Amino acid sequence: QSALTQPRSVSGSPGQSVTISCSGTSSDVGGYKYVSWYQQHPGKAPKLLIYDVSKRPAGVPDRFSGSKSGNTASLTISGLLAEDEADYYCCSCTGSYSMVFGGGTKVTVL
Amino acid sequence: QVQLVESGGGVVQPGTSLRLSCAVSGFTFSRYVIHWVRQAPGKGLEWVAVVSSDGRNKYYTDSAKGRFSISRDNSKNTLYLQMNTLRAEDTALYYCARTENDFWSGFYVWGQGALVTVSS
């Protein structure tokens, strides 16, 4: 199973919005509602931001939003804060009883 | 407080075995699907395996099939990952992670990880 494709890095100034794409195929992202997104700060465990494409767990700010179009999912961070500087990973289930992550995107707050 | 605590990591030689444990507290372990996810040093996340709440259904990433075995003891609130014939590329921080509703919806709660280093 090939990893999902994410940009290596994105950046934005405080208050701006950034969008991270996650490209897959009809056998993963495009075929299922099970796309999730994670934030990981250095030396820390990942944290769930989005599940089932666009749902937010309790406690996750509404600045984080998810969507999907065809085989590509997206995570948008609105009103960028310094604390949002981290690595972000998308994840999808596949048609073969497995899950696959994206390669990760480093978000830099300028 | 919901907690998952991994243990059993260490430095081992290629071709040997290791068993990781994930002890949980703060929730009814037997109701939840649990996954193993790993992260090689400086690299991204990689899904490894999953086990159903009753332990009957298990699925693995291709590189783990035939070498790794996921299991659970609901009476001990503990998840296991038996890793055999270890390779250098298995070197990683291994996380256990709990889902919320079903197998594939996402990893809601994570442990802090157990480091496995495979080196001669």
PDB file of C-alpha atoms in Angstrom:
ATOM      1  CA  GLN A   1       0.000   0.000   0.000  1.00  0.00           C
ATOM      2  CA  SER A   2       1.606   3.278  -1.091  1.00  0.00           C
ATOM      3  CA  ALA A   3       1.607   6.223   1.277  1.00  0.00           C
ATOM      4  CA  LEU A   4      -0.829   9.036   0.632  1.00  0.00           C
ATOM      5  CA  THR A   5       0.736  12.137  -0.918  1.00  0.00           C
ATOM      6  CA  GLN A   6       1.057  15.296   1.147  1.00  0.00           C
ATOM      7  CA  PRO A   7       3.150  18.419   0.501  1.00  0.00           C
ATOM      8  CA  ARG A   8       6.340  18.340   2.515  1.00  0.00           C
ATOM      9  CA  SER A   9       5.780  21.785   3.941  1.00  0.00           C
ATOM     10  CA  VAL A  10       3.383  24.701   4.027  1.00  0.00           C
ATOM     11  CA  SER A  11       3.733  28.029   5.760  1.00  0.00           C
ATOM     12  CA  GLY A  12       1.654  31.012   6.715  1.00  0.00           C
ATOM     13  CA  SER A  13       1.631  34.104   8.868  1.00  0.00           C
ATOM     14  CA  PRO A  14      -0.319  34.308  12.111  1.00  0.00           C
ATOM     15  CA  GLY A  15      -3.996  34.816  11.410  1.00  0.00           C
ATOM     16  CA  GLN A  16      -3.813  33.448   7.891  1.00  0.00           C
ATOM     17  CA  SER A  17      -5.284  30.178   6.639  1.00  0.00           C
ATOM     18  CA  VAL A  18      -3.336  27.243   5.268  1.00  0.00           C
ATOM     19  CA  THR A  19      -4.597  24.119   3.536  1.00  0.00           C
ATOM     20  CA  ILE A  20      -2.850  20.768   3.446  1.00  0.00           C
ATOM     21  CA  SER A  21      -3.790  18.336   0.710  1.00  0.00           C
ATOM     22  CA  CYS A  22      -3.758  14.552   0.955  1.00  0.00           C
ATOM     23  CA  SER A  23      -3.906  12.725  -2.357  1.00  0.00           C
ATOM     24  CA  GLY A  24      -4.806   9.081  -2.663  1.00  0.00           C
ATOM     25  CA  THR A  25      -6.765   6.798  -4.941  1.00  0.00           C
ATOM     26  CA  SER A  26     -10.251   5.398  -5.254  1.00  0.00           C
ATOM     27  CA  SER A  27      -9.020   2.448  -3.166  1.00  0.00           C
ATOM     28  CA  ASP A  28      -8.394   4.606  -0.132  1.00  0.00           C
ATOM     29  CA  VAL A  29      -9.243   8.311   0.223  1.00  0.00           C
ATOM     30  CA  GLY A  30     -11.753   8.355  -2.614  1.00  0.00           C
ATOM     31  CA  GLY A  31     -13.511   5.158  -1.659  1.00  0.00           C
ATOM     32  CA  TYR A  32     -14.284   5.604   2.039  1.00  0.00           C
ATOM     33  CA  LYS A  33     -15.455   8.117   4.620  1.00  0.00           C
ATOM     34  CA  TYR A  34     -12.593   7.107   6.928  1.00  0.00           C
ATOM     35  CA  VAL A  35     -10.117   9.935   6.463  1.00  0.00           C
ATOM     36  CA  SER A  36      -8.517  11.328   9.601  1.00  0.00           C
ATOM     37  CA  TRP A  37      -5.913  13.996  10.366  1.00  0.00           C
ATOM     38  CA  TYR A  38      -3.296  14.204  13.117  1.00  0.00           C
ATOM     39  CA  GLN A  39      -1.099  16.914  14.579  1.00  0.00           C
ATOM     40  CA  GLN A  40       2.274  16.000  16.038  1.00  0.00           C
ATOM     41  CA  HIS A  41       4.587  18.320  17.902  1.00  0.00           C
ATOM     42  CA  PRO A  42       8.270  17.320  18.261  1.00  0.00           C
ATOM     43  CA  GLY A  43       8.785  14.567  20.795  1.00  0.00           C
ATOM     44  CA  LYS A  44       5.062  14.148  21.372  1.00  0.00           C
ATOM     45  CA  ALA A  45       2.484  11.550  20.420  1.00  0.00           C
ATOM     46  CA  PRO A  46       0.137  12.445  17.562  1.00  0.00           C
ATOM     47  CA  LYS A  47      -3.199  14.076  18.345  1.00  0.00           C
ATOM     48  CA  LEU A  48      -6.422  13.456  16.441  1.00  0.00           C
ATOM     49  CA  LEU A  49      -7.786  16.600  14.797  1.00  0.00           C
ATOM     50  CA  ILE A  50     -10.332  15.301  12.282  1.00  0.00           C
ATOM     51  CA  TYR A  51     -12.057  11.942  11.771  1.00  0.00           C
ATOM     52  CA  ASP A  52     -14.530  10.658   9.196  1.00  0.00           C
ATOM     53  CA  VAL A  53     -13.328  13.333   6.733  1.00  0.00           C
ATOM     54  CA  SER A  54     -14.756  16.365   8.505  1.00  0.00           C
ATOM     55  CA  LYS A  55     -15.718  15.616  12.119  1.00  0.00           C
ATOM     56  CA  ARG A  56     -13.887  17.164  15.037  1.00  0.00           C
ATOM     57  CA  PRO A  57     -13.385  15.382  18.354  1.00  0.00           C
ATOM     58  CA  ALA A  58     -14.402  17.276  21.459  1.00  0.00           C
ATOM     59  CA  GLY A  59     -11.821  19.860  22.410  1.00  0.00           C
ATOM     60  CA  VAL A  60     -10.395  20.450  18.929  1.00  0.00           C
ATOM     61  CA  PRO A  61     -10.840  24.108  17.931  1.00  0.00           C
ATOM     62  CA  ASP A  62     -13.121  24.839  14.989  1.00  0.00           C
ATOM     63  CA  ARG A  63     -10.135  26.529  13.324  1.00  0.00           C
ATOM     64  CA  PHE A  64      -9.368  23.036  12.083  1.00  0.00           C
ATOM     65  CA  SER A  65     -11.629  21.715   9.330  1.00  0.00           C
ATOM     66  CA  GLY A  66     -11.541  18.796   6.946  1.00  0.00           C
ATOM     67  CA  SER A  67     -13.038  18.047   3.566  1.00  0.00           C
ATOM     68  CA  LYS A  68     -12.736  15.678   0.642  1.00  0.00           C
ATOM     69  CA  SER A  69     -13.211  15.879  -3.098  1.00  0.00           C
ATOM     70  CA  GLY A  70     -12.718  12.777  -5.163  1.00  0.00           C
ATOM     71  CA  ASN A  71      -9.427  11.134  -4.215  1.00  0.00           C
ATOM     72  CA  THR A  72      -8.056  14.161  -2.364  1.00  0.00           C
ATOM     73  CA  ALA A  73      -8.722  15.154   1.224  1.00  0.00           C
ATOM     74  CA  SER A  74      -7.807  18.506   2.724  1.00  0.00           C
ATOM     75  CA  LEU A  75      -7.146  19.973   6.149  1.00  0.00           C
ATOM     76  CA  THR A  76      -7.575  23.711   6.570  1.00  0.00           C
ATOM     77  CA  ILE A  77      -6.207  25.622   9.529  1.00  0.00           C
ATOM     78  CA  SER A  78      -7.832  29.031   9.867  1.00  0.00           C
ATOM     79  CA  GLY A  79      -6.546  31.867  12.008  1.00  0.00           C
ATOM     80  CA  LEU A  80      -3.079  30.352  12.213  1.00  0.00           C
ATOM     81  CA  LEU A  81      -1.462  30.482  15.653  1.00  0.00           C
ATOM     82  CA  ALA A  82       2.170  29.989  16.652  1.00  0.00           C
ATOM     83  CA  GLU A  83       1.167  26.804  18.477  1.00  0.00           C
ATOM     84  CA  ASP A  84      -0.060  25.302  15.198  1.00  0.00           C
ATOM     85  CA  GLU A  85       3.536  24.875  14.057  1.00  0.00           C
ATOM     86  CA  ALA A  86       3.851  21.089  13.912  1.00  0.00           C
ATOM     87  CA  ASP A  87       3.778  18.078  11.609  1.00  0.00           C
ATOM     88  CA  TYR A  88       0.421  17.021  10.202  1.00  0.00           C
ATOM     89  CA  TYR A  89      -0.534  13.596   8.880  1.00  0.00           C
ATOM     90  CA  CYS A  90      -3.550  12.361   6.985  1.00  0.00           C
ATOM     91  CA  CYS A  91      -4.720   8.761   7.199  1.00  0.00           C
ATOM     92  CA  SER A  92      -7.234   6.648   5.332  1.00  0.00           C
ATOM     93  CA  CYS A  93      -8.516   3.144   5.466  1.00  0.00           C
ATOM     94  CA  THR A  94      -8.020   1.052   2.370  1.00  0.00           C
ATOM     95  CA  GLY A  95      -9.963  -1.636   0.606  1.00  0.00           C
ATOM     96  CA  SER A  96      -7.736  -4.350   1.991  1.00  0.00           C
ATOM     97  CA  TYR A  97      -8.453  -4.124   5.721  1.00  0.00           C
ATOM     98  CA  SER A  98      -5.587  -1.783   6.433  1.00  0.00           C
ATOM     99  CA  MET A  99      -4.804   1.864   6.931  1.00  0.00           C
ATOM    100  CA  VAL A 100      -2.327   4.130   5.218  1.00  0.00           C
ATOM    101  CA  PHE A 101      -0.816   7.440   6.302  1.00  0.00           C
ATOM    102  CA  GLY A 102       0.416  10.351   4.284  1.00  0.00           C
ATOM    103  CA  GLY A 103       4.097  11.239   4.403  1.00  0.00           C
ATOM    104  CA  GLY A 104       3.445  14.223   6.642  1.00  0.00           C
ATOM    105  CA  THR A 105       3.456  18.001   6.195  1.00  0.00           C
ATOM    106  CA  LYS A 106       5.465  20.432   8.266  1.00  0.00           C
ATOM    107  CA  VAL A 107       3.519  23.602   8.991  1.00  0.00           C
ATOM    108  CA  THR A 108       5.646  26.650   9.693  1.00  0.00           C
ATOM    109  CA  VAL A 109       4.188  29.796  11.210  1.00  0.00           C
ATOM    110  CA  LEU A 110       6.172  32.727   9.837  1.00  0.00           C
TER     111      LEU A 110
ATOM    112  CA  GLN B   1      -8.225   9.516  33.028  1.00  0.00           C
ATOM    113  CA  VAL B   2      -7.820   7.541  29.829  1.00  0.00           C
ATOM    114  CA  GLN B   3      -4.297   6.188  29.544  1.00  0.00           C
ATOM    115  CA  LEU B   4      -2.358   3.804  27.325  1.00  0.00           C
ATOM    116  CA  VAL B   5       1.150   2.886  28.433  1.00  0.00           C
ATOM    117  CA  GLU B   6       3.477   0.925  26.178  1.00  0.00           C
ATOM    118  CA  SER B   7       6.361  -1.164  27.485  1.00  0.00           C
ATOM    119  CA  GLY B   8       8.755  -3.878  26.355  1.00  0.00           C
ATOM    120  CA  GLY B   9      10.865  -1.897  23.919  1.00  0.00           C
ATOM    121  CA  GLY B  10      14.626  -2.246  23.732  1.00  0.00           C
ATOM    122  CA  VAL B  11      17.672  -2.951  21.602  1.00  0.00           C
ATOM    123  CA  VAL B  12      17.665  -6.336  19.870  1.00  0.00           C
ATOM    124  CA  GLN B  13      19.643  -8.030  17.132  1.00  0.00           C
ATOM    125  CA  PRO B  14      18.234  -8.716  13.667  1.00  0.00           C
ATOM    126  CA  GLY B  15      16.364 -12.005  13.468  1.00  0.00           C
ATOM    127  CA  THR B  16      15.332 -12.020  17.113  1.00  0.00           C
ATOM    128  CA  SER B  17      11.955 -11.469  18.789  1.00  0.00           C
ATOM    129  CA  LEU B  18      10.390  -8.932  21.105  1.00  0.00           C
ATOM    130  CA  ARG B  19       6.976  -8.512  22.680  1.00  0.00           C
ATOM    131  CA  LEU B  20       5.468  -5.117  23.310  1.00  0.00           C
ATOM    132  CA  SER B  21       2.682  -4.515  25.802  1.00  0.00           C
ATOM    133  CA  CYS B  22       0.141  -1.723  26.070  1.00  0.00           C
ATOM    134  CA  ALA B  23      -1.539  -1.403  29.452  1.00  0.00           C
ATOM    135  CA  VAL B  24      -4.687   0.684  29.507  1.00  0.00           C
ATOM    136  CA  SER B  25      -6.695   2.387  32.219  1.00  0.00           C
ATOM    137  CA  GLY B  26      -9.555   4.831  32.534  1.00  0.00           C
ATOM    138  CA  PHE B  27     -11.925   3.100  30.130  1.00  0.00           C
ATOM    139  CA  THR B  28     -13.540  -0.270  29.491  1.00  0.00           C
ATOM    140  CA  PHE B  29     -10.808  -1.918  27.442  1.00  0.00           C
ATOM    141  CA  SER B  30     -12.971  -4.777  26.183  1.00  0.00           C
ATOM    142  CA  ARG B  31     -15.259  -2.378  24.281  1.00  0.00           C
ATOM    143  CA  TYR B  32     -12.633  -0.853  22.016  1.00  0.00           C
ATOM    144  CA  VAL B  33     -10.672  -1.693  18.898  1.00  0.00           C
ATOM    145  CA  ILE B  34      -6.962  -1.001  19.388  1.00  0.00           C
ATOM    146  CA  HIS B  35      -4.207  -0.401  16.822  1.00  0.00           C
ATOM    147  CA  TRP B  36      -0.416  -0.392  16.728  1.00  0.00           C
ATOM    148  CA  VAL B  37       1.197   2.474  14.805  1.00  0.00           C
ATOM    149  CA  ARG B  38       4.946   2.999  14.470  1.00  0.00           C
ATOM    150  CA  GLN B  39       7.266   5.845  13.596  1.00  0.00           C
ATOM    151  CA  ALA B  40      10.854   5.312  12.506  1.00  0.00           C
ATOM    152  CA  PRO B  41      13.303   7.927  13.804  1.00  0.00           C
ATOM    153  CA  GLY B  42      12.792  11.176  11.932  1.00  0.00           C
ATOM    154  CA  LYS B  43      10.155   9.607   9.687  1.00  0.00           C
ATOM    155  CA  GLY B  44       6.385   9.576   9.319  1.00  0.00           C
ATOM    156  CA  LEU B  45       3.690   7.437  10.843  1.00  0.00           C
ATOM    157  CA  GLU B  46       3.045   3.886   9.662  1.00  0.00           C
ATOM    158  CA  TRP B  47       0.063   1.747  10.563  1.00  0.00           C
ATOM    159  CA  VAL B  48       1.060  -1.737  11.768  1.00  0.00           C
ATOM    160  CA  ALA B  49      -1.907  -3.778  12.989  1.00  0.00           C
ATOM    161  CA  VAL B  50      -5.366  -3.746  14.553  1.00  0.00           C
ATOM    162  CA  VAL B  51      -7.391  -6.105  16.739  1.00  0.00           C
ATOM    163  CA  SER B  52     -11.137  -6.142  17.350  1.00  0.00           C
ATOM    164  CA  SER B  53     -12.575  -5.564  20.802  1.00  0.00           C
ATOM    165  CA  ASP B  54     -13.098  -9.293  21.369  1.00  0.00           C
ATOM    166  CA  GLY B  55      -9.711 -10.262  19.913  1.00  0.00           C
ATOM    167  CA  ARG B  56     -11.153 -12.367  17.112  1.00  0.00           C
ATOM    168  CA  ASN B  57     -10.382 -10.171  14.124  1.00  0.00           C
ATOM    169  CA  LYS B  58      -6.847  -9.056  13.361  1.00  0.00           C
ATOM    170  CA  TYR B  59      -5.364  -7.219  10.405  1.00  0.00           C
ATOM    171  CA  TYR B  60      -1.775  -6.314   9.540  1.00  0.00           C
ATOM    172  CA  THR B  61       0.259  -4.176   7.218  1.00  0.00           C
ATOM    173  CA  ASP B  62       1.955  -6.254   4.537  1.00  0.00           C
ATOM    174  CA  SER B  63       5.443  -6.004   6.062  1.00  0.00           C
ATOM    175  CA  ALA B  64       4.135  -7.371   9.373  1.00  0.00           C
ATOM    176  CA  LYS B  65       2.176 -10.325   8.012  1.00  0.00           C
ATOM    177  CA  GLY B  66       3.732 -13.610   9.057  1.00  0.00           C
ATOM    178  CA  ARG B  67       6.171 -11.941  11.467  1.00  0.00           C
ATOM    179  CA  PHE B  68       4.050  -9.897  13.889  1.00  0.00           C
ATOM    180  CA  SER B  69       1.075 -11.019  15.932  1.00  0.00           C
ATOM    181  CA  ILE B  70      -1.341  -8.702  17.689  1.00  0.00           C
ATOM    182  CA  SER B  71      -3.357  -9.974  20.631  1.00  0.00           C
ATOM    183  CA  ARG B  72      -5.150  -8.773  23.728  1.00  0.00           C
ATOM    184  CA  ASP B  73      -6.080  -9.978  27.192  1.00  0.00           C
ATOM    185  CA  ASN B  74      -9.276  -8.196  28.178  1.00  0.00           C
ATOM    186  CA  SER B  75      -9.053  -9.587  31.704  1.00  0.00           C
ATOM    187  CA  LYS B  76      -5.726  -7.779  32.126  1.00  0.00           C
ATOM    188  CA  ASN B  77      -6.619  -4.636  30.148  1.00  0.00           C
ATOM    189  CA  THR B  78      -3.534  -5.232  28.043  1.00  0.00           C
ATOM    190  CA  LEU B  79      -2.718  -5.290  24.336  1.00  0.00           C
ATOM    191  CA  TYR B  80       0.308  -7.091  22.913  1.00  0.00           C
ATOM    192  CA  LEU B  81       2.444  -7.072  19.800  1.00  0.00           C
ATOM    193  CA  GLN B  82       4.640 -10.104  19.353  1.00  0.00           C
ATOM    194  CA  MET B  83       7.351  -9.266  16.834  1.00  0.00           C
ATOM    195  CA  ASN B  84       9.456 -12.070  15.357  1.00  0.00           C
ATOM    196  CA  THR B  85      12.312 -12.147  12.855  1.00  0.00           C
ATOM    197  CA  LEU B  86      12.967  -8.474  13.456  1.00  0.00           C
ATOM    198  CA  ARG B  87      14.705  -6.412  10.799  1.00  0.00           C
ATOM    199  CA  ALA B  88      16.623  -3.149  10.916  1.00  0.00           C
ATOM    200  CA  GLU B  89      13.680  -1.466   9.189  1.00  0.00           C
ATOM    201  CA  ASP B  90      11.446  -2.361  12.154  1.00  0.00           C
ATOM    202  CA  THR B  91      13.373   0.164  14.245  1.00  0.00           C
ATOM    203  CA  ALA B  92      10.761   2.651  15.399  1.00  0.00           C
ATOM    204  CA  LEU B  93       8.735   4.115  18.205  1.00  0.00           C
ATOM    205  CA  TYR B  94       5.676   1.892  18.548  1.00  0.00           C
ATOM    206  CA  TYR B  95       2.422   3.486  19.672  1.00  0.00           C
ATOM    207  CA  CYS B  96      -0.778   1.783  20.722  1.00  0.00           C
ATOM    208  CA  ALA B  97      -3.854   3.804  19.841  1.00  0.00           C
ATOM    209  CA  ARG B  98      -7.542   3.439  20.613  1.00  0.00           C
ATOM    210  CA  THR B  99     -10.401   3.986  18.233  1.00  0.00           C
ATOM    211  CA  GLU B 100     -13.783   5.358  19.246  1.00  0.00           C
ATOM    212  CA  ASN B 101     -16.504   3.733  17.177  1.00  0.00           C
ATOM    213  CA  ASP B 102     -15.179   1.196  14.728  1.00  0.00           C
ATOM    214  CA  PHE B 103     -12.046  -0.211  13.153  1.00  0.00           C
ATOM    215  CA  TRP B 104     -11.157   2.581  10.775  1.00  0.00           C
ATOM    216  CA  SER B 105     -12.602   5.838  12.088  1.00  0.00           C
ATOM    217  CA  GLY B 106      -9.366   7.209  13.516  1.00  0.00           C
ATOM    218  CA  PHE B 107      -6.982   7.006  16.431  1.00  0.00           C
ATOM    219  CA  TYR B 108      -8.589   8.906  19.293  1.00  0.00           C
ATOM    220  CA  VAL B 109      -6.187   8.220  22.133  1.00  0.00           C
ATOM    221  CA  TRP B 110      -2.479   7.430  21.900  1.00  0.00           C
ATOM    222  CA  GLY B 111       0.142   6.122  24.265  1.00  0.00           C
ATOM    223  CA  GLN B 112       3.577   7.701  24.518  1.00  0.00           C
ATOM    224  CA  GLY B 113       5.286   4.919  22.623  1.00  0.00           C
ATOM    225  CA  ALA B 114       7.879   2.192  23.157  1.00  0.00           C
ATOM    226  CA  LEU B 115      11.178   2.408  21.288  1.00  0.00           C
ATOM    227  CA  VAL B 116      12.384  -0.668  19.439  1.00  0.00           C
ATOM    228  CA  THR B 117      15.895  -0.636  18.000  1.00  0.00           C
ATOM    229  CA  VAL B 118      17.003  -3.505  15.793  1.00  0.00           C
ATOM    230  CA  SER B 119      20.750  -3.432  15.357  1.00  0.00           C
ATOM    231  CA  SER B 120      23.704  -5.775  15.320  1.00  0.00           C
TER     232      SER B 120
END
